[in-house]
Coordinates of N, CA and C in Angstrom, one line a residue:
M1 N 114.9 68.8 69.9 CA 113.7 68.2 70.1 C 112.7 68.7 71.1
A2 N 111.4 68.6 71.0 CA 110.7 69.5 71.7 C 110.3 68.5 73.0
L3 N 110.3 69.2 74.0 CA 109.7 68.7 75.3 C 108.5 67.7 75.4
D4 N 108.6 66.6 75.8 CA 107.0 66.1 75.9 C 106.2 67.0 77.1
K5 N 104.9 67.3 76.6 CA 104.2 67.9 77.6 C 104.2 67.4 78.9
T6 N 104.2 66.4 79.2 CA 104.0 65.8 80.6 C 105.1 65.7 81.4
N7 N 106.2 65.8 80.5 CA 107.3 65.9 81.5 C 107.8 67.7 81.8
G8 N 107.0 68.5 81.2 CA 107.3 70.0 81.5 C 106.1 70.4 82.8
V9 N 105.5 69.3 83.3 CA 104.5 69.6 84.5 C 105.3 69.3 85.9
I10 N 105.1 70.0 86.7 CA 105.9 70.0 88.2 C 105.1 69.0 88.8
S11 N 105.7 68.3 89.6 CA 105.1 67.2 90.4 C 105.5 67.7 91.8
G12 N 104.5 67.1 92.8 CA 104.7 67.8 94.3 C 105.8 66.9 94.9
N13 N 106.2 65.8 94.0 CA 107.3 65.1 94.6 C 108.7 65.8 94.3
D14 N 108.5 67.0 93.6 CA 109.9 67.8 93.3 C 109.6 69.1 94.0
C15 N 109.0 69.1 94.9 CA 108.8 70.4 96.0 C 109.1 70.1 97.2
F16 N 110.0 71.3 97.8 CA 110.6 71.2 99.0 C 110.4 72.3 100.0
V17 N 110.3 72.5 101.4 CA 110.0 73.4 102.1 C 110.8 73.5 103.2
W18 N 111.3 74.6 103.4 CA 112.3 74.6 104.7 C 111.8 75.9 105.6
L19 N 111.7 75.4 107.0 CA 111.5 76.4 108.2 C 112.6 76.8 108.9
N20 N 112.9 78.0 108.7 CA 114.2 78.5 109.6 C 115.5 77.8 108.9
G21 N 115.4 77.3 107.8 CA 116.5 76.6 107.4 C 116.4 74.8 107.3
E22 N 115.7 74.6 108.1 CA 115.4 73.2 108.2 C 114.4 72.5 107.2
L23 N 114.9 71.6 106.5 CA 114.3 70.8 105.5 C 113.0 70.1 106.2
L24 N 111.9 70.5 105.9 CA 110.8 69.8 106.5 C 110.6 68.5 105.5
E25 N 111.0 67.5 106.2 CA 110.7 65.8 105.6 C 109.5 65.3 105.8
D26 N 108.7 65.6 106.8 CA 107.5 65.0 107.1 C 106.2 66.1 106.6
I27 N 106.8 66.8 105.5 CA 105.5 67.8 105.1 C 104.5 66.9 104.3
K28 N 103.5 67.0 104.4 CA 102.5 66.4 103.2 C 101.9 67.4 102.2
S29 N 101.8 68.6 102.6 CA 101.4 69.6 101.6 C 101.7 70.9 102.1
F30 N 102.0 71.8 101.4 CA 102.1 73.2 101.6 C 101.3 74.4 100.7
E31 N 100.6 75.3 101.3 CA 100.0 76.2 100.2 C 100.1 77.5 100.8
W32 N 100.4 78.4 99.7 CA 100.4 79.9 100.2 C 99.8 80.7 99.2
K33 N 99.2 81.9 99.4 CA 98.5 82.7 98.3 C 98.8 84.2 98.4
V34 N 98.7 84.9 97.5 CA 98.6 86.3 98.0 C 97.3 87.0 97.3
S35 N 96.6 87.4 98.4 CA 95.1 88.0 97.8 C 95.5 89.7 97.6
L36 N 95.1 90.2 96.6 CA 95.3 91.8 96.4 C 94.2 92.5 96.9
D37 N 94.3 93.5 97.5 CA 93.4 94.2 98.1 C 93.2 95.4 97.3
F38 N 92.0 95.7 96.8 CA 91.6 97.0 96.1 C 90.3 97.8 96.8
A39 N 90.4 99.1 96.5 CA 89.2 99.9 97.0 C 88.3 100.4 95.6
D40 N 87.3 100.5 95.9 CA 86.4 101.1 94.7 C 86.6 102.5 94.4
V41 N 86.7 103.0 93.3 CA 86.9 104.4 92.8 C 85.6 104.6 92.0
N42 N 84.8 105.7 92.4 CA 83.6 106.0 91.6 C 83.8 107.6 91.2
Y43 N 83.0 107.8 90.1 CA 83.1 109.1 89.6 C 81.6 109.7 89.3
L44 N 81.2 110.8 89.4 CA 80.1 111.3 89.0 C 79.9 111.2 87.7
G45 N 79.0 110.9 87.1 CA 78.8 110.7 85.7 C 79.5 109.7 84.8
D46 N 79.8 108.7 86.0 CA 80.6 107.4 85.0 C 79.9 106.3 85.8
H47 N 79.4 105.7 85.0 CA 78.7 104.3 85.7 C 79.7 103.0 85.7
R48 N 80.8 103.5 85.4 CA 81.9 102.3 85.8 C 82.6 102.4 87.1
T49 N 83.0 101.2 87.5 CA 83.5 101.3 89.0 C 85.2 100.8 88.6
Y50 N 85.8 101.7 89.1 CA 87.6 101.4 88.7 C 87.9 101.0 90.3
K51 N 89.2 100.3 90.1 CA 89.8 99.8 91.5 C 91.3 100.3 91.5
K52 N 91.6 100.7 92.6 CA 92.8 101.3 93.3 C 93.5 100.3 94.3
F53 N 94.4 99.8 93.5 CA 95.4 99.0 94.7 C 95.7 99.6 95.9
Q54 N 95.3 98.7 97.0 CA 95.6 99.3 98.5 C 96.7 98.3 99.0
G55 N 96.9 97.2 98.3 CA 98.0 96.3 99.2 C 97.5 95.0 99.1
Y56 N 98.3 94.0 99.9 CA 98.2 92.5 99.6 C 97.9 91.9 101.0
T57 N 97.4 90.7 101.2 CA 97.4 89.9 102.2 C 97.8 88.3 101.9
G58 N 98.8 87.9 102.5 CA 99.5 86.5 102.3 C 98.9 85.7 103.3
E59 N 98.7 84.5 102.9 CA 98.0 83.4 103.9 C 98.8 82.0 103.2
G60 N 98.6 81.0 104.2 CA 99.1 79.6 103.8 C 98.7 78.6 104.7
T61 N 99.2 77.4 104.6 CA 98.8 76.3 105.6 C 100.1 75.4 105.5
L62 N 100.7 75.0 106.1 CA 101.7 73.8 106.4 C 100.9 72.3 106.8
T63 N 100.9 71.6 106.4 CA 100.1 70.3 106.6 C 101.2 69.2 106.6
F64 N 101.1 68.5 108.0 CA 102.4 67.5 108.0 C 101.4 66.3 108.3
N65 N 102.5 65.0 108.0 CA 102.1 63.6 108.3 C 102.5 64.0 109.8
K66 N 101.7 63.4 110.7 CA 101.9 63.5 112.0 C 103.2 62.6 112.5
V67 N 104.4 63.0 112.5 CA 105.4 62.4 113.1 C 106.0 62.9 114.5
Q68 N 105.7 64.1 114.6 CA 106.2 65.1 115.7 C 105.4 66.1 116.1
S69 N 105.3 66.9 117.2 CA 104.4 67.8 117.6 C 104.9 68.9 117.2
R70 N 105.0 69.4 115.7 CA 105.7 70.7 115.0 C 104.9 71.7 115.7
G71 N 103.6 72.0 115.5 CA 102.9 73.2 116.4 C 103.3 73.5 117.3
I72 N 103.1 72.3 118.4 CA 103.3 72.5 119.9 C 104.8 73.1 120.2
K73 N 106.0 72.4 119.5 CA 107.1 72.9 119.5 C 107.4 74.4 119.1
L74 N 106.8 74.7 118.1 CA 106.7 75.9 117.7 C 106.3 77.1 118.4
L75 N 105.2 76.8 118.9 CA 104.3 77.8 119.7 C 104.2 77.6 121.1
R76 N 104.7 76.6 121.7 CA 104.2 76.4 123.0 C 104.8 77.5 123.9
D77 N 106.0 77.9 123.8 CA 106.6 79.2 124.5 C 106.1 80.4 124.2
A78 N 105.3 80.6 123.0 CA 105.0 81.8 122.3 C 103.7 82.3 123.0
I79 N 102.9 81.0 123.2 CA 101.2 81.3 123.7 C 101.4 81.6 125.2
K80 N 102.5 81.1 125.9 CA 102.9 81.4 127.3 C 103.1 82.9 127.6
S81 N 104.4 83.2 126.5 CA 104.9 84.4 126.8 C 104.3 85.6 125.9
G82 N 103.8 85.4 125.0 CA 103.1 86.6 124.2 C 104.1 86.8 123.2
I83 N 105.1 85.9 123.1 CA 106.3 86.5 122.1 C 106.4 85.7 121.0
M84 N 106.1 86.1 120.0 CA 105.8 85.4 118.8 C 107.2 85.0 118.2
P85 N 107.3 83.6 117.7 CA 108.7 83.4 116.9 C 109.1 84.2 115.5
D86 N 110.2 84.6 115.0 CA 110.5 84.9 114.1 C 110.8 83.5 113.1
V87 N 110.3 83.5 112.1 CA 110.1 82.7 111.2 C 110.2 82.9 109.9
V88 N 111.0 82.1 109.0 CA 111.2 82.1 107.4 C 110.8 81.0 106.8
I89 N 109.8 80.9 105.9 CA 109.7 79.7 105.2 C 110.2 80.0 103.7
T90 N 110.9 79.1 103.4 CA 111.4 78.9 101.9 C 110.7 77.7 101.1
T91 N 110.5 78.2 100.0 CA 110.0 76.9 99.1 C 110.8 76.9 97.9
K92 N 110.6 75.6 97.4 CA 111.2 75.5 96.1 C 110.3 74.4 95.2
M93 N 110.0 74.7 94.1 CA 109.2 73.9 93.2 C 110.2 73.5 91.9
G94 N 110.4 72.5 91.7 CA 111.2 72.5 90.5 C 111.1 71.3 89.6
N95 N 111.6 71.3 88.5 CA 111.3 70.3 87.5 C 112.6 69.9 86.9
K96 N 113.0 68.5 87.0 CA 114.1 67.7 86.7 C 114.3 67.8 85.2
A97 N 113.0 67.9 84.6 CA 113.2 67.4 83.1 C 113.4 68.9 82.1
T98 N 113.2 70.0 82.9 CA 113.5 71.3 82.1 C 114.8 71.9 82.9
G99 N 114.8 71.6 84.1 CA 116.1 72.2 85.1 C 115.7 73.5 85.5
K100 N 113.8 73.9 85.4 CA 113.5 75.2 85.8 C 113.0 75.1 87.1
A101 N 113.4 75.9 88.0 CA 112.6 76.1 89.7 C 112.3 77.5 89.9
E102 N 111.3 77.2 90.7 CA 110.5 78.6 91.1 C 111.0 78.5 92.9
R103 N 111.3 79.5 93.7 CA 111.4 79.6 94.7 C 110.9 80.8 95.4
A104 N 110.3 80.8 96.6 CA 109.8 81.7 97.4 C 110.3 81.8 98.8
V105 N 110.6 83.1 99.2 CA 111.0 83.0 100.6 C 109.8 84.0 101.5
I106 N 109.3 83.5 102.3 CA 108.4 83.9 103.0 C 108.7 84.5 104.4
T107 N 108.4 85.6 104.4 CA 108.5 86.2 106.0 C 107.6 87.5 106.6
G108 N 107.8 87.5 107.6 CA 106.5 88.2 108.4 C 105.6 87.4 108.9
I109 N 105.8 86.1 109.2 CA 104.6 85.1 109.5 C 104.3 85.1 110.8
T110 N 102.9 85.0 110.9 CA 102.1 85.0 111.9 C 101.2 83.6 112.0
F111 N 101.5 82.9 112.7 CA 100.6 81.4 113.0 C 99.3 82.0 113.9
S112 N 98.3 81.4 113.1 CA 97.0 81.7 113.7 C 96.4 80.4 114.6
E113 N 97.0 79.2 114.4 CA 96.3 78.1 115.2 C 97.2 76.9 114.9
F114 N 97.1 76.1 115.8 CA 98.0 74.8 115.7 C 97.1 73.7 116.3
G115 N 97.4 72.5 115.8 CA 96.8 71.3 116.6 C 96.9 70.2 115.6
A116 N 96.0 69.0 115.8 CA 96.0 67.7 115.1 C 94.6 67.3 114.8
N117 N 94.6 66.3 114.0 CA 93.5 65.7 113.8 C 93.9 64.1 113.4
S118 N 93.0 63.3 113.8 CA 93.2 61.9 113.5 C 91.8 61.0 113.3
E119 N 91.9 60.1 112.5 CA 90.6 59.4 112.2 C 90.8 58.2 112.1
A120 N 89.7 57.2 112.5 CA 90.2 55.7 112.0 C 90.5 55.3 110.7
K121 N 91.5 54.4 110.8 CA 92.1 53.8 109.5 C 92.5 55.1 108.5
S122 N 93.3 56.0 109.1 CA 93.8 57.1 108.2 C 94.9 57.5 108.9
I123 N 95.9 58.3 108.1 CA 97.0 58.9 108.8 C 96.8 60.0 109.4
A124 N 97.3 60.2 110.6 CA 97.3 61.4 111.3 C 98.0 62.6 110.7
E125 N 97.5 63.8 110.8 CA 97.9 65.0 110.2 C 97.9 66.1 111.3
E126 N 98.7 67.2 110.8 CA 98.9 68.3 111.7 C 98.9 69.4 110.8
S127 N 98.1 70.5 110.7 CA 97.9 71.5 110.1 C 98.2 72.7 110.7
I128 N 99.2 73.7 110.0 CA 99.5 74.9 110.9 C 99.0 76.1 109.8
P129 N 97.9 76.6 109.9 CA 97.9 77.9 109.0 C 98.6 79.1 109.5
F130 N 98.9 79.9 108.6 CA 99.5 81.5 108.7 C 99.2 82.3 107.9
S131 N 99.7 83.8 108.4 CA 99.4 85.0 107.5 C 101.1 85.3 107.4
F132 N 101.0 85.7 106.3 CA 102.6 86.6 106.2 C 102.3 88.1 105.5
A133 N 103.5 88.7 105.8 CA 103.7 90.1 105.5 C 104.3 90.2 104.4
D134 N 105.3 89.5 104.0 CA 106.2 89.7 102.7 C 106.4 88.3 102.0
I135 N 106.9 88.6 100.9 CA 107.3 87.3 100.1 C 108.3 87.9 98.8
D136 N 109.3 87.0 98.6 CA 110.2 87.5 97.6 C 110.5 86.3 96.8
F137 N 110.7 86.4 95.6 CA 110.9 85.3 94.4 C 112.1 85.4 94.0
P138 N 113.2 85.0 94.6 CA 114.7 84.8 94.1 C 114.6 83.9 92.8
E139 N 113.9 83.0 92.3 CA 114.2 82.4 91.3 C 112.5 82.2 90.7
V140 N 112.4 82.4 89.5 CA 111.0 82.0 88.9 C 111.2 81.3 87.5
M141 N 110.3 80.6 87.1 CA 110.2 79.9 85.8 C 110.1 80.7 84.8

């Protein structure tokens, strides 16, 4: 029997994030992306521009419902000592209907800022942007 198209779509409710092995139960959203870096390559007599792969840059953001002081706890000692923490972020996006999952393990993380925001009649949030040097995919769909 064919799988219903809607059952094959992943929901954010089936996504999980761990920070140094701790499941983040207060996380609201998580984003990561890899941007590929290319240099232009040109030749005399050729009007086209070619691209040479030079590497990549990884960036992301952890956004929490404000339940605790995550950014402060993570970085308060680092901003005083200058020694940044070693952090590993692991993600899992799964689909119960298909049994398929995607996992990412992100390392070489550098946090660029932390803080919080609040607004009248809304839920307070805390966003922690970061960049990363490496990502591995132990499981893909």
